[in-house]
Each structure stands twice: as C-alpha cells, then as structure tokens.
GROMACS .gro file of C-alpha atoms in nm:
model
  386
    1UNK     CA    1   3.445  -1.523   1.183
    2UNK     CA    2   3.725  -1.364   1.096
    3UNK     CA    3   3.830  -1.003   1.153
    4UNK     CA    4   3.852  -0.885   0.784
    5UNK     CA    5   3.465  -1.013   0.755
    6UNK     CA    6   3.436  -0.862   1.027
    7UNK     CA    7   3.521  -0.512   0.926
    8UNK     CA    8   3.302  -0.559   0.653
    9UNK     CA    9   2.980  -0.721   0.817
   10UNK     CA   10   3.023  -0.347   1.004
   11UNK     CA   11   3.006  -0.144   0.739
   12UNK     CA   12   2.684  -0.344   0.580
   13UNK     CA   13   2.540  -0.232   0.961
   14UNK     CA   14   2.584   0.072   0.925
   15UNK     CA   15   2.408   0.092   0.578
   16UNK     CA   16   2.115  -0.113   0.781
   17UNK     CA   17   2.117   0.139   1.090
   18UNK     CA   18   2.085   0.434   0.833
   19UNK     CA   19   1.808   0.229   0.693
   20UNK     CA   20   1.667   0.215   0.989
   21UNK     CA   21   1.629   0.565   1.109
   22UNK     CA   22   1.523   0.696   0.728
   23UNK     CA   23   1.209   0.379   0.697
   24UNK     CA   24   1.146   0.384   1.043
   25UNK     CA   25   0.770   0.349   0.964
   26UNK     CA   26   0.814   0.065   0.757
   27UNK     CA   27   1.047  -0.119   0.995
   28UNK     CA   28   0.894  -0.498   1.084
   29UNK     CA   29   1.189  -0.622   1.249
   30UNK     CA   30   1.515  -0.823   1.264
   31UNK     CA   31   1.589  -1.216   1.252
   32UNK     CA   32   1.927  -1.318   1.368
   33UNK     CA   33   2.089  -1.618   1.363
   34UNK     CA   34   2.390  -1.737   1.474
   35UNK     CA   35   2.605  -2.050   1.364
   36UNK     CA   36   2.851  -2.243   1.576
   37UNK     CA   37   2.913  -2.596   1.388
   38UNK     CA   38   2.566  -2.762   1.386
   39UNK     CA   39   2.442  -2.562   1.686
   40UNK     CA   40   2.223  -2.216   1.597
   41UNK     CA   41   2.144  -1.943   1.870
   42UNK     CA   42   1.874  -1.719   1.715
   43UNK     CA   43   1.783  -1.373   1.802
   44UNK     CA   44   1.505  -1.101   1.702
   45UNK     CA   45   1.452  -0.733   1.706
   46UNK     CA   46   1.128  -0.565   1.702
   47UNK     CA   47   1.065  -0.218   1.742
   48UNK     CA   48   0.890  -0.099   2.072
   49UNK     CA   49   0.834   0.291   2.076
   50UNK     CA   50   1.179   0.504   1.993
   51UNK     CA   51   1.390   0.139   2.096
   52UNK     CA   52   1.414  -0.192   2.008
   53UNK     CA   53   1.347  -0.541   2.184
   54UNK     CA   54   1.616  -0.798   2.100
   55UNK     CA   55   1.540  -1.134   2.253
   56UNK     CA   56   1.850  -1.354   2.244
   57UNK     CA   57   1.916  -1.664   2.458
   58UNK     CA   58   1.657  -1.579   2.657
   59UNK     CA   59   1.711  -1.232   2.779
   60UNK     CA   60   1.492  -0.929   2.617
   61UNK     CA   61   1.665  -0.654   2.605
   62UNK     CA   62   1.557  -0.252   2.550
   63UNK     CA   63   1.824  -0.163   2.261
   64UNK     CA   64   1.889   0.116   2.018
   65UNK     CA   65   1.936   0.022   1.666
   66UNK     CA   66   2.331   0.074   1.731
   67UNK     CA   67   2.345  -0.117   2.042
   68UNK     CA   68   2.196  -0.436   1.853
   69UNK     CA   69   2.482  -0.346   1.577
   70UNK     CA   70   2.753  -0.381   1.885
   71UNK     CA   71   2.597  -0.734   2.005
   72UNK     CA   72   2.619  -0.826   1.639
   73UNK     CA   73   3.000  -0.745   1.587
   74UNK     CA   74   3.083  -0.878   1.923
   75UNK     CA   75   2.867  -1.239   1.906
   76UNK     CA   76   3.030  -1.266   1.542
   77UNK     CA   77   3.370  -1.313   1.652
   78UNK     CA   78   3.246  -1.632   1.873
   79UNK     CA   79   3.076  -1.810   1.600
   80UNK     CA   80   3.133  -1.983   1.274
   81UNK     CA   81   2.892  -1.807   1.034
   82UNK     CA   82   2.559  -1.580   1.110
   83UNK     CA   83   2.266  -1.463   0.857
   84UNK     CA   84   2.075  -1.174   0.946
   85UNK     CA   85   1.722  -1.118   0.807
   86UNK     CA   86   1.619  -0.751   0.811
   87UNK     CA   87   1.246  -0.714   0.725
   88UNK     CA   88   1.069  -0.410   0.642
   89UNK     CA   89   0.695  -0.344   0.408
   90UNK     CA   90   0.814  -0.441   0.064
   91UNK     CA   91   1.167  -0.572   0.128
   92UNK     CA   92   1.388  -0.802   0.288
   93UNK     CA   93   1.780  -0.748   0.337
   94UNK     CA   94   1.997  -1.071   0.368
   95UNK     CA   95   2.334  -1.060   0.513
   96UNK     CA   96   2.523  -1.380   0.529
   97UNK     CA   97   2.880  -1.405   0.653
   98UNK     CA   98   3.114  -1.699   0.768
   99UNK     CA   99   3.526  -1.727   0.775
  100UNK     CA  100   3.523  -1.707   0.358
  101UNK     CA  101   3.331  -1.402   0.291
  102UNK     CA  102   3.006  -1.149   0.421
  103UNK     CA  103   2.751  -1.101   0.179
  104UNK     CA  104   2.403  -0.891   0.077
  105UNK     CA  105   2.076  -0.917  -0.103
  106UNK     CA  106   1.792  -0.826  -0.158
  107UNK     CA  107   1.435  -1.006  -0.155
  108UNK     CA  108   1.074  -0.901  -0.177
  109UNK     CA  109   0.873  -0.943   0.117
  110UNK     CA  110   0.483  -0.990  -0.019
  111UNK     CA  111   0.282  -1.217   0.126
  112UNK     CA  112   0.162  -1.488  -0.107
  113UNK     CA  113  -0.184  -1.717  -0.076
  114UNK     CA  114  -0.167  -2.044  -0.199
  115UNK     CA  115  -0.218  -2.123  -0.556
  116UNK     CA  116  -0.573  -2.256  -0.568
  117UNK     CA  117  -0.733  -1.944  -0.418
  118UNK     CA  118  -0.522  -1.715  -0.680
  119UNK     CA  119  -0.657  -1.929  -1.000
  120UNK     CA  120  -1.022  -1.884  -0.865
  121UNK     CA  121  -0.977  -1.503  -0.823
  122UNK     CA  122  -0.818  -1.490  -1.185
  123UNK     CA  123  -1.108  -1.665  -1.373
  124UNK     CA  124  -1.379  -1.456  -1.140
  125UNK     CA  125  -1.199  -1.117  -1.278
  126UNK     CA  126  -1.086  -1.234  -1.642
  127UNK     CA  127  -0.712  -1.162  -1.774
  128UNK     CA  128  -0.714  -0.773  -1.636
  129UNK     CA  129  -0.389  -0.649  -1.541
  130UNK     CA  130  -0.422  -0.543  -1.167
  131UNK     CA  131  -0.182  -0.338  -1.013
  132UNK     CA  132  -0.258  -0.450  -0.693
  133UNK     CA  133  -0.316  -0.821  -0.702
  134UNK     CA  134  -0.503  -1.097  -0.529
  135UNK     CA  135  -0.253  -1.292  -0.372
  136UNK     CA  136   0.030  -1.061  -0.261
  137UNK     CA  137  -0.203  -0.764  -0.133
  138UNK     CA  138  -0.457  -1.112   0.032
  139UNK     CA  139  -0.335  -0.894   0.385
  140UNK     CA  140  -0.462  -0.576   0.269
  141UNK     CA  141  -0.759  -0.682   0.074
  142UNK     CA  142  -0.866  -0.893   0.378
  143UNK     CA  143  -0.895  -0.585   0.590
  144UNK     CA  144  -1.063  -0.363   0.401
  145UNK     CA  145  -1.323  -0.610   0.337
  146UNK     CA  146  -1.243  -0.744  -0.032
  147UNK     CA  147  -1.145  -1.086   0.062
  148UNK     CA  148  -1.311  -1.335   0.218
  149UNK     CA  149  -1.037  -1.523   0.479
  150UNK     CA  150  -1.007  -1.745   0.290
  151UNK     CA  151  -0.851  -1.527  -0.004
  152UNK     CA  152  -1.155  -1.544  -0.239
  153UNK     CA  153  -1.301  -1.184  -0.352
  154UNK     CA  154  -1.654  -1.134  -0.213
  155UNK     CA  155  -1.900  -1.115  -0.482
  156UNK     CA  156  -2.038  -0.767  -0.382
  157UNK     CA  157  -1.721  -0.626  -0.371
  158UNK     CA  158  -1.634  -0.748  -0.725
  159UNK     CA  159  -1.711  -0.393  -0.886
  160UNK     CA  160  -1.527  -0.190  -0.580
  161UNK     CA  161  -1.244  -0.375  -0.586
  162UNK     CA  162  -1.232  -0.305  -1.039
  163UNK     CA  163  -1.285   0.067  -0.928
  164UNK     CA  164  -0.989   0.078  -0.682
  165UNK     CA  165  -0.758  -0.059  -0.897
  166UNK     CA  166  -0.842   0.106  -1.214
  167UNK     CA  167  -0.828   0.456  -1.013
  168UNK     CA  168  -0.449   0.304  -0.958
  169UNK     CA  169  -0.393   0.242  -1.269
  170UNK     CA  170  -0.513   0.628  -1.389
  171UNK     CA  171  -0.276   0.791  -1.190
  172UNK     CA  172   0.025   0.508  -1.177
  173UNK     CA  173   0.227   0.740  -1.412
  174UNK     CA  174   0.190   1.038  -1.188
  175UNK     CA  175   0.308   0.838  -0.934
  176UNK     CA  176   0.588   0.728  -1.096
  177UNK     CA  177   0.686   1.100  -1.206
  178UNK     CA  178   0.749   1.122  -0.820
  179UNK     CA  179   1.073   0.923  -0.854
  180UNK     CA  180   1.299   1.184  -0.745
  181UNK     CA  181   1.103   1.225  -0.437
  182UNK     CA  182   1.252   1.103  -0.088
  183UNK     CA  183   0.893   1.051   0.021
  184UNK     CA  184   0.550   1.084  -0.162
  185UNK     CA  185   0.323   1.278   0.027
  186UNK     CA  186  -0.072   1.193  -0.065
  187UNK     CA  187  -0.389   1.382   0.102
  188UNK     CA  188  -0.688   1.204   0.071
  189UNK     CA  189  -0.993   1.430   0.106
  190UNK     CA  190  -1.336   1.333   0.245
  191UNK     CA  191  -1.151   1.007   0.305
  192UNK     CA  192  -1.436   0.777   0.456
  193UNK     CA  193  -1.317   0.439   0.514
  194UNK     CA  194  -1.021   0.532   0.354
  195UNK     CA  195  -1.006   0.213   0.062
  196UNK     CA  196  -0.781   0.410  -0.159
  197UNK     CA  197  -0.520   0.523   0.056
  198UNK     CA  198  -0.497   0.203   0.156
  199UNK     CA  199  -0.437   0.019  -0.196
  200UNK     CA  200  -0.242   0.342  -0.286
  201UNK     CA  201  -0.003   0.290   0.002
  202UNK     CA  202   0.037  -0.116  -0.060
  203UNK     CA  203   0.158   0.019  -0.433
  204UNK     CA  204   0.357   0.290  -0.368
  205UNK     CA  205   0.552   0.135  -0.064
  206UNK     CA  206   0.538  -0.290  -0.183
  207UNK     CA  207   0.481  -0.291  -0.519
  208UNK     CA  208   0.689   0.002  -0.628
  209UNK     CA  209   0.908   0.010  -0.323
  210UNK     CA  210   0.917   0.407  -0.256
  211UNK     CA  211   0.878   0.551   0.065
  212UNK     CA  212   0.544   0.750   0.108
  213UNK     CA  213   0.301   0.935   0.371
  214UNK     CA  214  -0.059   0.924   0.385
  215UNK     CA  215  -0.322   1.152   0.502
  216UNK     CA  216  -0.692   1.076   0.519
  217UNK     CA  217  -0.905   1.360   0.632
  218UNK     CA  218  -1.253   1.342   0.682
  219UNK     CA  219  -1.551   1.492   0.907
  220UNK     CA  220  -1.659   1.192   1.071
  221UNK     CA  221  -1.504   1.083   1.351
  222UNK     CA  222  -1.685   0.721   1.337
  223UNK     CA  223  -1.472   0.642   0.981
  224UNK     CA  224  -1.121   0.808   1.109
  225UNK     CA  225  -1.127   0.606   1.397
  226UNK     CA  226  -1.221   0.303   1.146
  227UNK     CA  227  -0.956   0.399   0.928
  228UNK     CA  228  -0.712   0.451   1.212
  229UNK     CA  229  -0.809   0.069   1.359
  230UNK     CA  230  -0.698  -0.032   0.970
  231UNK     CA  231  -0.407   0.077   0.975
  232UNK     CA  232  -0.326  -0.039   1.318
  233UNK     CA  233  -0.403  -0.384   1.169
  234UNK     CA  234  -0.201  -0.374   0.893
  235UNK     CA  235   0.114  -0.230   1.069
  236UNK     CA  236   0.081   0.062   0.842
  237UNK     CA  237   0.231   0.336   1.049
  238UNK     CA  238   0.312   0.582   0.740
  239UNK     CA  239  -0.062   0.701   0.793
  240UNK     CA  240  -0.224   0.948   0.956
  241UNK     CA  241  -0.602   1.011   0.936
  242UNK     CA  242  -0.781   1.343   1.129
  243UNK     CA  243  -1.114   1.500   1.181
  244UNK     CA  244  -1.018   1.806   1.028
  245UNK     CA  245  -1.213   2.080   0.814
  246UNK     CA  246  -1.084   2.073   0.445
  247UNK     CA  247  -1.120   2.476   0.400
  248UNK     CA  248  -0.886   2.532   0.777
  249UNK     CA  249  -0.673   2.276   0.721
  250UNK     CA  250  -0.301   2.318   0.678
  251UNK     CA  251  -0.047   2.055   0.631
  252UNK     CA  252   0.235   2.055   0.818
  253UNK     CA  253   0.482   1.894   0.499
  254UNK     CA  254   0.529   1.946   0.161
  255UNK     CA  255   0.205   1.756  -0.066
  256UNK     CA  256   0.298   1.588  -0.365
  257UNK     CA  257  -0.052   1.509  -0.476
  258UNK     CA  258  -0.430   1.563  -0.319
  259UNK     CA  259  -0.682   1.256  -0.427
  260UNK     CA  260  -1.067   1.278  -0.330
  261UNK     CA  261  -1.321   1.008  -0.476
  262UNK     CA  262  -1.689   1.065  -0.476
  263UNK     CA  263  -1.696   1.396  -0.258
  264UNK     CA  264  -2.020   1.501  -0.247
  265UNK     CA  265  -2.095   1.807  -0.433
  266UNK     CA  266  -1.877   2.117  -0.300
  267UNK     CA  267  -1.646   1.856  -0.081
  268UNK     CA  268  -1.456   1.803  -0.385
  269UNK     CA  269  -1.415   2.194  -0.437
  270UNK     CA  270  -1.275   2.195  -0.080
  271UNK     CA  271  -1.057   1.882  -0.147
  272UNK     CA  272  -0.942   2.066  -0.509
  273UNK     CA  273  -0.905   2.403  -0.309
  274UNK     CA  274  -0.655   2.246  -0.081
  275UNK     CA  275  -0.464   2.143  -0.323
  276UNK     CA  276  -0.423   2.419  -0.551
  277UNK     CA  277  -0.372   2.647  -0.192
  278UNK     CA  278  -0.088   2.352  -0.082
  279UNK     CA  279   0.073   2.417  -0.432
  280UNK     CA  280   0.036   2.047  -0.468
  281UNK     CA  281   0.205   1.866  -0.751
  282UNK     CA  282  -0.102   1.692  -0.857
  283UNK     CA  283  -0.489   1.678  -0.800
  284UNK     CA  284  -0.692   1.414  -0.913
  285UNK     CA  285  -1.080   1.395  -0.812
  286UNK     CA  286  -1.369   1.221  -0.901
  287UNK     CA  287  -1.642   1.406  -0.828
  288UNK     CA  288  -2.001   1.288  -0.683
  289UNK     CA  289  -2.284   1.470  -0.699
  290UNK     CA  290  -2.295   1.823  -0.874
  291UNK     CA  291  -2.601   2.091  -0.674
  292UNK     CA  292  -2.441   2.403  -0.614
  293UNK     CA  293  -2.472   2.546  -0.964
  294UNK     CA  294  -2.786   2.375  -1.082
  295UNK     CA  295  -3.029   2.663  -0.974
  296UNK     CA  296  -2.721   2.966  -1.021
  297UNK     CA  297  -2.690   2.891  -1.365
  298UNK     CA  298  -2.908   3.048  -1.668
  299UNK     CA  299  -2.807   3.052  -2.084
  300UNK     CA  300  -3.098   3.219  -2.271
  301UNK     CA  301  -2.967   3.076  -2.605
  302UNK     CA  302  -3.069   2.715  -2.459
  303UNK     CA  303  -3.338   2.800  -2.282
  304UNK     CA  304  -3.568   2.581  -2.487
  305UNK     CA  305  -3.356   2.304  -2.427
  306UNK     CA  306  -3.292   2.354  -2.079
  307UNK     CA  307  -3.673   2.351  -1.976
  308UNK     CA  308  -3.654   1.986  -1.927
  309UNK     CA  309  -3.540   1.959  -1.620
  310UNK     CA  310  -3.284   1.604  -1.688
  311UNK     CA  311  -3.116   1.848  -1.958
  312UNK     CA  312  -3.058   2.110  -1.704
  313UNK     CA  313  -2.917   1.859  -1.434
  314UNK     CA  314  -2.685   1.723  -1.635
  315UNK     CA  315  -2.573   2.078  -1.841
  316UNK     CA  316  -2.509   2.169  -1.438
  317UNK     CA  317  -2.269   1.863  -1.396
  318UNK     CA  318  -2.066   1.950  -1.718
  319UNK     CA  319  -2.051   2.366  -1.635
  320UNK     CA  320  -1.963   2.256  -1.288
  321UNK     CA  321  -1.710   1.990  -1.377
  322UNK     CA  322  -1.576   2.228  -1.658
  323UNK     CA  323  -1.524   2.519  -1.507
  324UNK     CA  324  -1.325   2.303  -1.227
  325UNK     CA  325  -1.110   2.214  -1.500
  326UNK     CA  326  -1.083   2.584  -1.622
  327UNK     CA  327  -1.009   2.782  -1.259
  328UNK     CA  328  -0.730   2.449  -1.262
  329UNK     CA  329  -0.584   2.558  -1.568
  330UNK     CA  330  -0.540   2.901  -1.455
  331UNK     CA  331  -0.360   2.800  -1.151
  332UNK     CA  332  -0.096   2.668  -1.367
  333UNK     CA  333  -0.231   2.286  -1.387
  334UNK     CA  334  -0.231   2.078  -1.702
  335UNK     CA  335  -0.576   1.950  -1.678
  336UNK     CA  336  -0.738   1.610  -1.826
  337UNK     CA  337  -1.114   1.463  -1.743
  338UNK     CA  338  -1.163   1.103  -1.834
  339UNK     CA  339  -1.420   0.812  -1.768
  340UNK     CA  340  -1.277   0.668  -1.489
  341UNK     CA  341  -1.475   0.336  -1.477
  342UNK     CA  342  -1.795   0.254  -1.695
  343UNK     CA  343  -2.140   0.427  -1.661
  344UNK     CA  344  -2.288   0.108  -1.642
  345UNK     CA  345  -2.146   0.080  -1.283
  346UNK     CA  346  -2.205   0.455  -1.178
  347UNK     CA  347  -2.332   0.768  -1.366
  348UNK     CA  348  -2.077   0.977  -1.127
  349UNK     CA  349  -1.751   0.856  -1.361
  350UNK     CA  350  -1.538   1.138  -1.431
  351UNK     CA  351  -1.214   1.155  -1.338
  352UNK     CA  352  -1.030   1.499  -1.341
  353UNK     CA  353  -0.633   1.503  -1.330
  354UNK     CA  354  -0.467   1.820  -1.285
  355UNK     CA  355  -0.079   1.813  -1.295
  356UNK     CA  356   0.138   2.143  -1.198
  357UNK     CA  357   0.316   2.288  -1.481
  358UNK     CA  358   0.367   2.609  -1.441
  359UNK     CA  359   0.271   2.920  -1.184
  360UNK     CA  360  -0.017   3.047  -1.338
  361UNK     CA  361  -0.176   3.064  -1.709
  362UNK     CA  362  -0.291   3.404  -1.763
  363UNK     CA  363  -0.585   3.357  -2.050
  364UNK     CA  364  -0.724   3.039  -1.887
  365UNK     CA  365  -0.794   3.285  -1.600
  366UNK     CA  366  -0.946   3.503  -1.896
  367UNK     CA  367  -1.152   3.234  -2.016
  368UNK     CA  368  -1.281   3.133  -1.621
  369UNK     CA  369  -1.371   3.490  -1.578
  370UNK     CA  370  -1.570   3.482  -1.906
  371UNK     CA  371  -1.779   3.199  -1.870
  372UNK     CA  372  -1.876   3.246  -1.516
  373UNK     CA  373  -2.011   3.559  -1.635
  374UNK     CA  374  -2.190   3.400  -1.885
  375UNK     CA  375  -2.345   3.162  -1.731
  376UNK     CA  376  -2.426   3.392  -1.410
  377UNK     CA  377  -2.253   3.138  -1.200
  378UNK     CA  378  -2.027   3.203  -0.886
  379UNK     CA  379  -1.858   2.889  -0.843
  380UNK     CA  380  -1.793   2.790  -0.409
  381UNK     CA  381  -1.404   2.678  -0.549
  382UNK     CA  382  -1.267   3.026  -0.677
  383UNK     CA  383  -1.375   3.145  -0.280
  384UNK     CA  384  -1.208   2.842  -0.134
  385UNK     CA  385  -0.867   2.887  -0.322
  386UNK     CA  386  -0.793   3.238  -0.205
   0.00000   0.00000   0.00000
C-alpha cells in the first residue's frame, strides 16, 4: 500500500483505538485480513483481561490495542490491499484500503434466524410492533428462556415475552430523552432473573446503539448468580448484578433511571426510595402486591362501603399506589400511572412513571401531608427516602 494510504489507514486507527478504550465492554473482537495478489494472511484480536490476543500466521500474541495498531501499519506496507473487520454489540466498523484509496463504514451487527422461523413467530404474535424482535434478539431470547433453539417462541412464554416488550415500549421515549448521555445508567430493583434488564440492554446498546450500564439488585443470591451466568452467556459485560439491601445501598455512579417490576408490596417503596434518594432521572415501577396500608388505613365517610372486605383491598391498592404518586410529585417528579398490559393477563397492571423536573414541588408535599392524615396512614416510602 502506499504511504499516503498509509497515513490515513493510521488516523482511522486511532479513531478505532479510542473506540476501543471508551466501549471496552462491548468489544467482540477484530478480523484482519491481509491481501498480497491472490494470496490472504488473516489475523484476529480478541480481548483477554486488560490485553488483547492477536493470532496471525500462527503466532498468538499478548497485545495492547496500540501494539495491534503498529503490526497493522507495519504488515500494510508489505501487502497489496487489507480489510479490517472491527466487531463490537450492535456494530461493525469496515476499513478497506489498497494502493487507490482507505476507506470506512459502518454495518449493524444483529444476528438474524432464518426466514421460516421469523414468519412462524409473526403469525403466532399478530402484526404488533416489537421493539425487540424475534429474529435479531433469537441470542437473547434463547437465553432467557423465550425461544425454543430452534427460534420458535415457547407457548407459555407467549404472554411474558408481550409484557417485556410492551414495558419497552412504555418507557422507549424516556430512554430516548437520554440522548445526550455518554452512558445510560439503569438500576433494576428486586431484579430476580433479571428478564428486563436483559431486553432493556439488547435495545439500548443494539437496537438503539447507545452505550449503557446495568445493575440488577436483588436479595437472593440463587437468581444473581443466575443472572450473572446470563450475562456471562451472552457476552454482556456492561452488567453487574449484587446481593445488596435496597434501603443501604449506594451506587457508586451517577443513575439515569431506577426500574422495578412486580416488587412485592414495600420492595417497590425501597426500589422508588432509591431512586428519589439517587436523584435519579427517572423511576418507573410496577408494583405487585399492595399490604402495608390495608389494615393502617380508616375513612369514616366510606365506612359503609368499605365493610366489604374486596372494597377495602382494592381502596388500599389505589391509596397506596396514589399516594406513591403524590410523595413523587413532591420530590420534584412529573408523575403518570397507566395500564401497563391488560387485566386479563394480571390484576397487578399499573405502571407508574415518574420523570425529574424540578427540585421539589412545594403543595404536592402539602397535599401528601394532607391525605396521609386523612386517611391515618404512615406510608414505609416517606421513611425510606430520608
């Protein structure tokens, strides 16, 4: 190649070496190859620990990212042309040079099953829009137990994977918002088996190509280590999951947004809680079952009403939800609570968004303070923010 290609193939490495260090946990790796008339030399790069492997005719050698520029620039000058492949979740660079000119693009990098399997899974789930689809997520879906292997969704898993994708598509402009950001940083609370991070983290990082962190945090140290095994399997090394306390725990970064989905009863206050106390820029829970306030709360006016005990249960789920929503408010969160999926699938379908605004709103703190002492409650979440 000539010199003046050269020059340029360098500077293109140094854009990739950059690259490299900022999406280090998305690297895959690096195909090489070589041209010399009709004969090709290949070469690859993975990533082992803080280094790289490169195996080129047939050595394997323990390289830093800028060492594996230097071989580039130095093989170049020997041969006619060379393409370089550099693969990472989401995206795939090009770089193909000879003697006439050095060039870049840009590909996706989604795996794909084969048509067949992608027409079945279409008429199964109608003409719904998914956000994260059979076919290029058939890795992810696989793992966390959607798919059978051979890329057909399970028939008891119909209705989780609708619920999954639908809480996606809820919160897909929130995400969005997060544009600006360098890196999206998502708590899940009460995480379990940790399904939404998951699909959250194939959307944000593959579909929508932005970097982003993931925390699951649960008390169970039978579904982190499940969780953890997940995303050992998937190669997804932008997540973390711990046995952690929500009410102690800290994070050690700046939180964009705190999810939780189906935390049973006060679990979503903790999972709110740590939110509002990590000044996050958005909450969203669904909440599960609703007991602390059932037997606090008393309203003479509807006493006749509230003998029958289904009545009472579910006046406890709305005061509980609501004021949620309120104490929310008053930290300065625009608040919304929609149906998140129908109640034909699960009675517990509420979905509350909160989105920061502003530092604090003064007469929704008013309004908290009010009804709590109306209703004779003292709501777990007002103790858990402060």
């Amino acid at each position: 190649m000539k010199k003046q290609n050269i020059d340029k193939l360098a500077l293109l490495l140094m854009g990739l070496r950059q690259r490299s260090e900022d999406n280090r946990d998305f690297f895959i790796g690096m195909n090489i190859m070589f041209k010399s008339g009709r004969k090709e030399f290949p070469a690859t790069a993975v990533q082992k620990g803080d280094r790289f492997q490169l195996t080129y005719k047939g050595r394997k050698d323990s390289l830093d990212f800028e060492g594996i520029c230097s071989l580039i620039l130095k093989e170049a000058a020997d041969y006619d042309s060379l393409n370089i492949e550099y693969v990472e979740r989401g995206t795939i660079i090009l770089i193909e040079g000879d003697s006439k000119a050095v060039n870049i693009r840009y590909a996706d990098n989604i795996e794909d099953e084969d048509a067949v399997a992608k027409k079945q899974a279409q008429s199964m789930l109608g003409n719904r829009e998914y956000r994260v689809k059979v076919g290029p997520a058939s890795k992810l879906l696989k793992e966390i137990g959607i798919l059978t292997q051979e890329g057909k969704i399970k028939n008891d898993k119909i209705r989780k994977y609708n619920q999954i994708d639908h809480f996606v598509e809820l919160i897909d402009d929130i995400i969005k918002s997060f544009e600006h950001k360098e890196t999206i940083n998502i708590i899940d609370c009460a995480c379990g088996k940790s399904y939404l991070s998951f699909v959250l983290n194939f959307y944000i990082k593959d579909v929508l190509k932005k970097n982003c962190h993931f925390i699951g945090i649960d008390n169970s140290e039978n579904v982190i280590e499940s969780s953890r095994k997940m995303a050992e399997n998937l190669g997804y090394k932008n997540m973390e999951f711990i046995t952690e306390d929500l009410v102690s725990y800290t994070a050690d970064r700046r939180i964009d947004m705190v999810i939780s989905l189906h935390a049973c009863d006060i679990a979503t206050d903790m999972a709110i809680a740590l939110g509002v106390r990590a000044n996050a820029d958005a909450i969203v829970a669904v909440p599960c079952c609703h007991k602390e306030l059932l037997e606090q709360y008393s309203f003479e006016a509807l006493a006749p009403i509230l003998k029958h005990g289904v009545f009472k249960a579910r006046m406890a789920d709305l005061i509980t939800d609501g004021l949620r929503a309120l104490l929310l408010e008053g930290h300065g969160y625009e608040v919304s609570a929609i149906e998140y999926i129908s109640p034909l699938d699960t009675p517990k379908n509420l979905m509350i968004r909160a989105v920061k605004k502003e530092e604090r709103n003064q007469q929704a703190m008013e309004n908290y303070t009010l009804l709590k002492g109306m209703l004779s409650v003292d709501p777990t979440l007002e103790k858990l923010i402060y």
